[in-house]
Tab-separated table of N, CA and C in Angstrom:
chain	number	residue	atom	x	y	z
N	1	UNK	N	46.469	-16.320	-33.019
N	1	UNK	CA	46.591	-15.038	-32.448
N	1	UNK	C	45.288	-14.267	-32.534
N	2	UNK	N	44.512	-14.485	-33.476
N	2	UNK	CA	43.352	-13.688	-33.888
N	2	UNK	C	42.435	-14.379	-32.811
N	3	UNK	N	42.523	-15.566	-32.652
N	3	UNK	CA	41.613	-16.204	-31.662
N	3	UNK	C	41.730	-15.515	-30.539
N	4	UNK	N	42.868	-14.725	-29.759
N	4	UNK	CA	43.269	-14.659	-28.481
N	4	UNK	C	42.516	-13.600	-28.489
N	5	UNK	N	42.431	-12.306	-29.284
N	5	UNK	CA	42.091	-11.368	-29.394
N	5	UNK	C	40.076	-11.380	-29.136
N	6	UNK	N	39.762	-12.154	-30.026
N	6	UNK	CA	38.500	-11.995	-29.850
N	6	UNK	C	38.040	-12.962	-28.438
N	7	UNK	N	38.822	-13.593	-28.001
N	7	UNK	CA	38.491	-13.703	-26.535
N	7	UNK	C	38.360	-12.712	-25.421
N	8	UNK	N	39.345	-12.061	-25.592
N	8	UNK	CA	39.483	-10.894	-24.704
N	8	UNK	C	38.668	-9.435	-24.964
N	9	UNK	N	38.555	-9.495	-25.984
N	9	UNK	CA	37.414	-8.883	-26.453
N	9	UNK	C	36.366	-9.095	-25.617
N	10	UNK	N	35.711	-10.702	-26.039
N	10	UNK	CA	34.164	-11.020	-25.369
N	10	UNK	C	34.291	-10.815	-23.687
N	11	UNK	N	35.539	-11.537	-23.535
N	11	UNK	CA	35.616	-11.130	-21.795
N	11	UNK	C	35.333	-9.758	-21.086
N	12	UNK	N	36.163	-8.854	-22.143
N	12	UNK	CA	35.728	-7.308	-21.735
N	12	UNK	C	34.252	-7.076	-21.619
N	13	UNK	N	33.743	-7.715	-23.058
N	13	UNK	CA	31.690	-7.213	-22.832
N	13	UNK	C	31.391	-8.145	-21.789
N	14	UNK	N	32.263	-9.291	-21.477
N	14	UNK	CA	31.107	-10.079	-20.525
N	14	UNK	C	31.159	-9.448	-19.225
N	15	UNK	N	32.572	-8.633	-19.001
N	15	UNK	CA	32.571	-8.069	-18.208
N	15	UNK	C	31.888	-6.633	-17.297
N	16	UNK	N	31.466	-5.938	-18.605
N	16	UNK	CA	30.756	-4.972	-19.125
N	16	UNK	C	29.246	-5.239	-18.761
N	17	UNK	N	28.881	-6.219	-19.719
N	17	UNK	CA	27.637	-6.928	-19.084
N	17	UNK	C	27.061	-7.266	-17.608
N	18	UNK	N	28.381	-7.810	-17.187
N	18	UNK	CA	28.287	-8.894	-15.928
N	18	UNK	C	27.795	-7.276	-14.897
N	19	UNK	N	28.929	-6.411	-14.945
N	19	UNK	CA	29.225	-5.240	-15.025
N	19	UNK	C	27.094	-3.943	-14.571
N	20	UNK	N	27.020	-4.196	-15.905
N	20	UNK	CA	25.668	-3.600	-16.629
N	20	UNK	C	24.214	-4.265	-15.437
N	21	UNK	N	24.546	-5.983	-15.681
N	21	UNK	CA	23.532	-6.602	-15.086
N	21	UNK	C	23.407	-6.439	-13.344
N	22	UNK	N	24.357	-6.785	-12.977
N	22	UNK	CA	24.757	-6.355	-11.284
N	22	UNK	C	23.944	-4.961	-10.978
N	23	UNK	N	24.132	-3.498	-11.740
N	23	UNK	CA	24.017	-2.304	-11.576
N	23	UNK	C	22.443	-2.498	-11.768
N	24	UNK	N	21.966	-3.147	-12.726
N	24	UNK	CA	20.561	-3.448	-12.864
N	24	UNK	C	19.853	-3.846	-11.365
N	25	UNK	N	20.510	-5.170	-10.942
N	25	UNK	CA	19.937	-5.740	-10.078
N	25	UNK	C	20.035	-5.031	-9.157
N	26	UNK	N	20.966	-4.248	-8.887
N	26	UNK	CA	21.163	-3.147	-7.604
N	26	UNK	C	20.075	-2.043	-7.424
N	27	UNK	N	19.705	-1.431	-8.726
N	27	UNK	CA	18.547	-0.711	-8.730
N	27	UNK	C	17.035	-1.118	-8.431
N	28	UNK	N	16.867	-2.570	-9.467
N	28	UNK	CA	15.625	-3.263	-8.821
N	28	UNK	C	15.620	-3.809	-7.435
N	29	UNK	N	16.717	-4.285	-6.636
N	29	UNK	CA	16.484	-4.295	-5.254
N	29	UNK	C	16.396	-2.909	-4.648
N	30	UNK	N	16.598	-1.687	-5.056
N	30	UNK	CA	16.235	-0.772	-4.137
N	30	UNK	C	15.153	-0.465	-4.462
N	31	UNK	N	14.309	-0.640	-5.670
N	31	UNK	CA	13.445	-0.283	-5.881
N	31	UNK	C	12.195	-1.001	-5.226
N	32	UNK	N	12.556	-2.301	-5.648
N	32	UNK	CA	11.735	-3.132	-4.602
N	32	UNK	C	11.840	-2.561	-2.897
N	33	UNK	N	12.815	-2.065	-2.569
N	33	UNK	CA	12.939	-1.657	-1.106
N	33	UNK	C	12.115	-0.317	-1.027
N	34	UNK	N	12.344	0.233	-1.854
N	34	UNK	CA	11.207	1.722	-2.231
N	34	UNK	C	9.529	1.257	-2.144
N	35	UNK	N	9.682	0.695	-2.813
N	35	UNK	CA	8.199	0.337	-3.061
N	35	UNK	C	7.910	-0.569	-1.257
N	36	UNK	N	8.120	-1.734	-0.811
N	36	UNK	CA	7.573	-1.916	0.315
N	36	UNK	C	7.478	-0.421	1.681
N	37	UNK	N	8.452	-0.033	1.264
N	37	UNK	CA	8.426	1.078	2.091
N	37	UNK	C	7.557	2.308	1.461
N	38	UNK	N	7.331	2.537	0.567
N	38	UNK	CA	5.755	2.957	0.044
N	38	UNK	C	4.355	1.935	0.955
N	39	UNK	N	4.792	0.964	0.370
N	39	UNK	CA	3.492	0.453	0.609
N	39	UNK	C	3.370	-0.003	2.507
N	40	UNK	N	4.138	0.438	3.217
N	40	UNK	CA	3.958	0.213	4.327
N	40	UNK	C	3.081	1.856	5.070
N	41	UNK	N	4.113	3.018	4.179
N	41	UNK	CA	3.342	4.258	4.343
N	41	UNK	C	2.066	4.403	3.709
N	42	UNK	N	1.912	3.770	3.226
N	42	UNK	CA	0.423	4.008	2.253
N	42	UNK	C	-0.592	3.135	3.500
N	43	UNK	N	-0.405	2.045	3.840
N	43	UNK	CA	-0.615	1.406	4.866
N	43	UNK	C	-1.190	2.304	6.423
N	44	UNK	N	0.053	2.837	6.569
N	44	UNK	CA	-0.155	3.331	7.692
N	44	UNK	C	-0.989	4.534	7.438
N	45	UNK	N	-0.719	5.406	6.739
N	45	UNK	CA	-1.892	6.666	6.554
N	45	UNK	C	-3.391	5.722	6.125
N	46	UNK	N	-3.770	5.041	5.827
N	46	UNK	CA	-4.752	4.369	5.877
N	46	UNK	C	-5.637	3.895	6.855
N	47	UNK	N	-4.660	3.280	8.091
N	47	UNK	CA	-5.042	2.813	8.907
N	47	UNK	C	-5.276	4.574	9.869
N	48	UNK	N	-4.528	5.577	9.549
N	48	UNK	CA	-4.833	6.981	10.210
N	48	UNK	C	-6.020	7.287	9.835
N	49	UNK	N	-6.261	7.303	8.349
N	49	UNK	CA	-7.712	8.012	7.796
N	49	UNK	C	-8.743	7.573	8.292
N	50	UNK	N	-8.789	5.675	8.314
N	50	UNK	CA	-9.946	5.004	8.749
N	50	UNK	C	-10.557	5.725	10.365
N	51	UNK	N	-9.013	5.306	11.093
N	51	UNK	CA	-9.782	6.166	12.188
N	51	UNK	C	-9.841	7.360	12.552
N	52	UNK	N	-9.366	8.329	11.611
N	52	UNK	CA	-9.659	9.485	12.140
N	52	UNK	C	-11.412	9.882	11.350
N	53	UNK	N	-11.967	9.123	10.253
N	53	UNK	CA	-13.173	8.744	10.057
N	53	UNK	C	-14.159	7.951	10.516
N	54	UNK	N	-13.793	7.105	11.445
N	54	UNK	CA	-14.032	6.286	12.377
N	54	UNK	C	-14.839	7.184	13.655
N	55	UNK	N	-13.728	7.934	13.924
N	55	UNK	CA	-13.978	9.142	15.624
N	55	UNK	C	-14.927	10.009	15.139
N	56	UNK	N	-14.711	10.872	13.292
N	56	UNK	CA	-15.735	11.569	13.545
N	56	UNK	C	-17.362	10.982	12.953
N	57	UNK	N	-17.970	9.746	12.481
N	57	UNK	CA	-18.212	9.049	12.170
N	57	UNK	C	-19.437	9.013	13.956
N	58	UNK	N	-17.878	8.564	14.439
N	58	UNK	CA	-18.879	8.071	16.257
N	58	UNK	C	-19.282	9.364	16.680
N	59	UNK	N	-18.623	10.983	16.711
N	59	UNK	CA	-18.892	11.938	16.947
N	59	UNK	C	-20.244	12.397	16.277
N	60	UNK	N	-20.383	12.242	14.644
N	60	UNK	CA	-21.536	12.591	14.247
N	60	UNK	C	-22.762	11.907	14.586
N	61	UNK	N	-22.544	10.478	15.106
N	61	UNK	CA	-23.597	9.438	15.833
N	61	UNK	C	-23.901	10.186	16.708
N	62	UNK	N	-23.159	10.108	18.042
N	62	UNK	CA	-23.943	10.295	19.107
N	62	UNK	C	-24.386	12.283	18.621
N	63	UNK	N	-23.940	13.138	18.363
N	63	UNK	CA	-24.619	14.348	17.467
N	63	UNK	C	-26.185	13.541	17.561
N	64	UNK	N	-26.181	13.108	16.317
N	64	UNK	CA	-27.487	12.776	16.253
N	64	UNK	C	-28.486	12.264	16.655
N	65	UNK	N	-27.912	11.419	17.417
N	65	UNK	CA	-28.734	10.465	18.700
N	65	UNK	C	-29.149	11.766	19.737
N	66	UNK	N	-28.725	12.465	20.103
N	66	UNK	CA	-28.806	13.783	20.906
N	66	UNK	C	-29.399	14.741	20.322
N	67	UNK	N	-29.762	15.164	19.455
N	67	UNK	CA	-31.062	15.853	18.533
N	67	UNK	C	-31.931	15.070	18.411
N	68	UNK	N	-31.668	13.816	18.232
N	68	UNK	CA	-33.337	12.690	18.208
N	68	UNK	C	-33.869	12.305	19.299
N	69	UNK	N	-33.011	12.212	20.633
N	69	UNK	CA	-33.560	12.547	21.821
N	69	UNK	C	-34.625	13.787	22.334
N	70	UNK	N	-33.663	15.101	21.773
N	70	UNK	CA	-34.064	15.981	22.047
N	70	UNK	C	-36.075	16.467	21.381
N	71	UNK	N	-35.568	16.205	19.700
N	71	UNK	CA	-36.916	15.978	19.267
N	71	UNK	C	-38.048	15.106	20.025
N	72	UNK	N	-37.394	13.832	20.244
N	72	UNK	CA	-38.256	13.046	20.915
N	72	UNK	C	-39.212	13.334	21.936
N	73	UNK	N	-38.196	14.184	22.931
N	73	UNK	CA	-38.797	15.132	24.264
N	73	UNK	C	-39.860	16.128	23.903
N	74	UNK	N	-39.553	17.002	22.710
N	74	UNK	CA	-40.312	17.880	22.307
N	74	UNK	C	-41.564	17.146	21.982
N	75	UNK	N	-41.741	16.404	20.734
N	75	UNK	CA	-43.278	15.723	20.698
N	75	UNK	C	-43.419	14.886	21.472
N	76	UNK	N	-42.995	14.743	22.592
N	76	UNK	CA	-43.806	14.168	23.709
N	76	UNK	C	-44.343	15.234	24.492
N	77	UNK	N	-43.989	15.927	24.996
N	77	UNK	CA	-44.411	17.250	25.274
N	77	UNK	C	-45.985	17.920	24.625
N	78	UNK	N	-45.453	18.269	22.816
N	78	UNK	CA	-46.512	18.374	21.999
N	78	UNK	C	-47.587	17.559	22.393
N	79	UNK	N	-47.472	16.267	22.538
N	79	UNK	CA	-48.581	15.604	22.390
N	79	UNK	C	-49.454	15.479	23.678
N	80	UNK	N	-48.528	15.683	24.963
N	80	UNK	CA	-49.066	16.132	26.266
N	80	UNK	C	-50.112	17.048	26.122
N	81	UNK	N	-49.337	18.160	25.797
N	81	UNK	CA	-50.424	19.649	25.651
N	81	UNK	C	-51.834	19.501	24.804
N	82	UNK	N	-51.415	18.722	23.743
N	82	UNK	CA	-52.823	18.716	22.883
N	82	UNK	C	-53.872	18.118	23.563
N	83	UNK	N	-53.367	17.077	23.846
N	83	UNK	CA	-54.136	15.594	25.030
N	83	UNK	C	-55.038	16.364	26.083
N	84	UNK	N	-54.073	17.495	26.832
N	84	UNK	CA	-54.272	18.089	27.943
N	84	UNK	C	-55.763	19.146	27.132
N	85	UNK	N	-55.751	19.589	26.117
N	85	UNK	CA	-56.202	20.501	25.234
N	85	UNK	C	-57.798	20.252	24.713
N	86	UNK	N	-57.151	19.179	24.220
N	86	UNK	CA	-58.756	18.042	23.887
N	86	UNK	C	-59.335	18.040	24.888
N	87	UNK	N	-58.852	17.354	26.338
N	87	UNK	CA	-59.292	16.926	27.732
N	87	UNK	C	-60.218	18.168	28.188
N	88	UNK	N	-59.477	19.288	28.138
N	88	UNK	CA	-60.343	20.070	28.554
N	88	UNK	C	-61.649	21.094	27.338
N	89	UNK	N	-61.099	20.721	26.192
N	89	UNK	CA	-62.369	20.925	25.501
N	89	UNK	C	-63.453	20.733	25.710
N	90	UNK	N	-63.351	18.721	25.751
N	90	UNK	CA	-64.285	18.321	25.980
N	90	UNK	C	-65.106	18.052	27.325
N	91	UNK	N	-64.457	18.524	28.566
N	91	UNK	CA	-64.997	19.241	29.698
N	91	UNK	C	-65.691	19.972	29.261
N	92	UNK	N	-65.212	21.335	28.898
N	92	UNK	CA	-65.814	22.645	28.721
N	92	UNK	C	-66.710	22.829	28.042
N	93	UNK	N	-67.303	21.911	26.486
N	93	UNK	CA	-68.316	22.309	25.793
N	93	UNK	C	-68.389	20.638	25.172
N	94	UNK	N	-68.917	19.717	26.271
N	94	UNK	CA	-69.607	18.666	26.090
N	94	UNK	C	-70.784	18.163	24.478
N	95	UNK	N	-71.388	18.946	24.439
N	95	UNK	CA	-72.952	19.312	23.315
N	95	UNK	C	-72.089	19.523	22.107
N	96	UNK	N	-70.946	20.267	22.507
N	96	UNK	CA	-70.492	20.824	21.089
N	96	UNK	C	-69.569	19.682	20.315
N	97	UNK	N	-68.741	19.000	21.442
N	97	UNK	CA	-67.946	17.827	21.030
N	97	UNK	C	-68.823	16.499	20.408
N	98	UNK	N	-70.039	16.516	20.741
N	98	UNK	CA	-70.457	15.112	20.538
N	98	UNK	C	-71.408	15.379	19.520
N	99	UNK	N	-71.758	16.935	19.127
N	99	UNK	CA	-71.952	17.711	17.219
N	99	UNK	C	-70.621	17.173	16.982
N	100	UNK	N	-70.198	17.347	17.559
N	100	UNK	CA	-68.468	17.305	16.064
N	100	UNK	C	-68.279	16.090	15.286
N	101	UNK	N	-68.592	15.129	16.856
N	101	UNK	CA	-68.482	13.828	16.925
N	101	UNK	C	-69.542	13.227	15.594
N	102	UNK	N	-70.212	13.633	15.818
N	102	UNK	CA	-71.628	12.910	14.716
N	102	UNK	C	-71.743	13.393	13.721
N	103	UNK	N	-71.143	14.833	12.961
N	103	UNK	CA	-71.073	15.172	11.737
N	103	UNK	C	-69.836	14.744	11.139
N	104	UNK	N	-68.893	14.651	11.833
N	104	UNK	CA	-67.783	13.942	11.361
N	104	UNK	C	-67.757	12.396	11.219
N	105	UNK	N	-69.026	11.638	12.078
N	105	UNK	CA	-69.247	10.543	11.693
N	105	UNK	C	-69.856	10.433	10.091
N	106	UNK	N	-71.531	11.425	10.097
N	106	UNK	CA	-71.951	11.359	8.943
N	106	UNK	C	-71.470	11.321	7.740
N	107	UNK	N	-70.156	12.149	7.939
N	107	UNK	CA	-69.004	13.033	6.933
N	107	UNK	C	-68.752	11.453	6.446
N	108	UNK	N	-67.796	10.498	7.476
N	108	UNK	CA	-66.772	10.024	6.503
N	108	UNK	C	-68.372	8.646	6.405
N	109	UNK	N	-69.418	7.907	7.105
N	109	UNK	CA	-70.560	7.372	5.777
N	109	UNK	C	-70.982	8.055	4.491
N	110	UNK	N	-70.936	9.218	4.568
N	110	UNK	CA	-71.460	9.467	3.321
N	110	UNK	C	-70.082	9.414	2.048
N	111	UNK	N	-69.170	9.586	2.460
N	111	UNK	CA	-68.047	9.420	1.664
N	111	UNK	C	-67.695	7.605	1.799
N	112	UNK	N	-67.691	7.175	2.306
N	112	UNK	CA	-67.440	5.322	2.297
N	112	UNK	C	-69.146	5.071	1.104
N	113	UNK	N	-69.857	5.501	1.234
N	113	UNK	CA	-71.565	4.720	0.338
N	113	UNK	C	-70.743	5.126	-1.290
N	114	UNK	N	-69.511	5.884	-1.151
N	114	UNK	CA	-69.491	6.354	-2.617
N	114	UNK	C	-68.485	5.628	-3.144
């Protein structure tokens, strides 16, 4: 009789258990279902950030390509005018350019003998 008892006993915890473990597994499958569905949103805002860093990324490119153009134009310009500047210097005061010419030669021999 004592035997019967502690059978039914263990059956109750195994039941309890069986019970306990099921409720377990029920939680780790949703959790696991939580988590891919995390990691699919984590995913997707990722793939948002890249390109919304991506667009402004290409936006700040061409930005800059378009100021380095623009510079570009400018010292070409600059260097027109000076060209144009020199050109007519050395029209205008011939004697004086070809002094410049020869003390600035002397200048940098006497600095090279040293």
């Amino acid at each position: 009789m004592s035997y019967s008892i502690f059978q039914s006993g263990r059956s109750r915890r195994n039941g309890t258990f069986h019970h306990l473990e099921s409720g377990i597994e029920e939680q780790i499958e949703a959790l696991r279902d939580e988590l891919a569905e995390l990691t699919r949103l984590v995913g997707k805002n990722s793939r948002h950030q890249s390109e919304k860093l991506r667009s402004q990324a290409s936006a700040g490119f061409e930005e800059l390509l378009g100021r380095s153009e623009d510079l570009l134009r400018e010292l070409q310009h600059g260097y027109e005018r000076g060209a144009t500047e020199m050109r007519e210097t050395v029209r205008n005061h011939p004697l004086a350019t070809i002094g410049a010419a020869a003390a600035l030669g002397l200048a940098i021999a006497f600095l090279a003998r040293r």
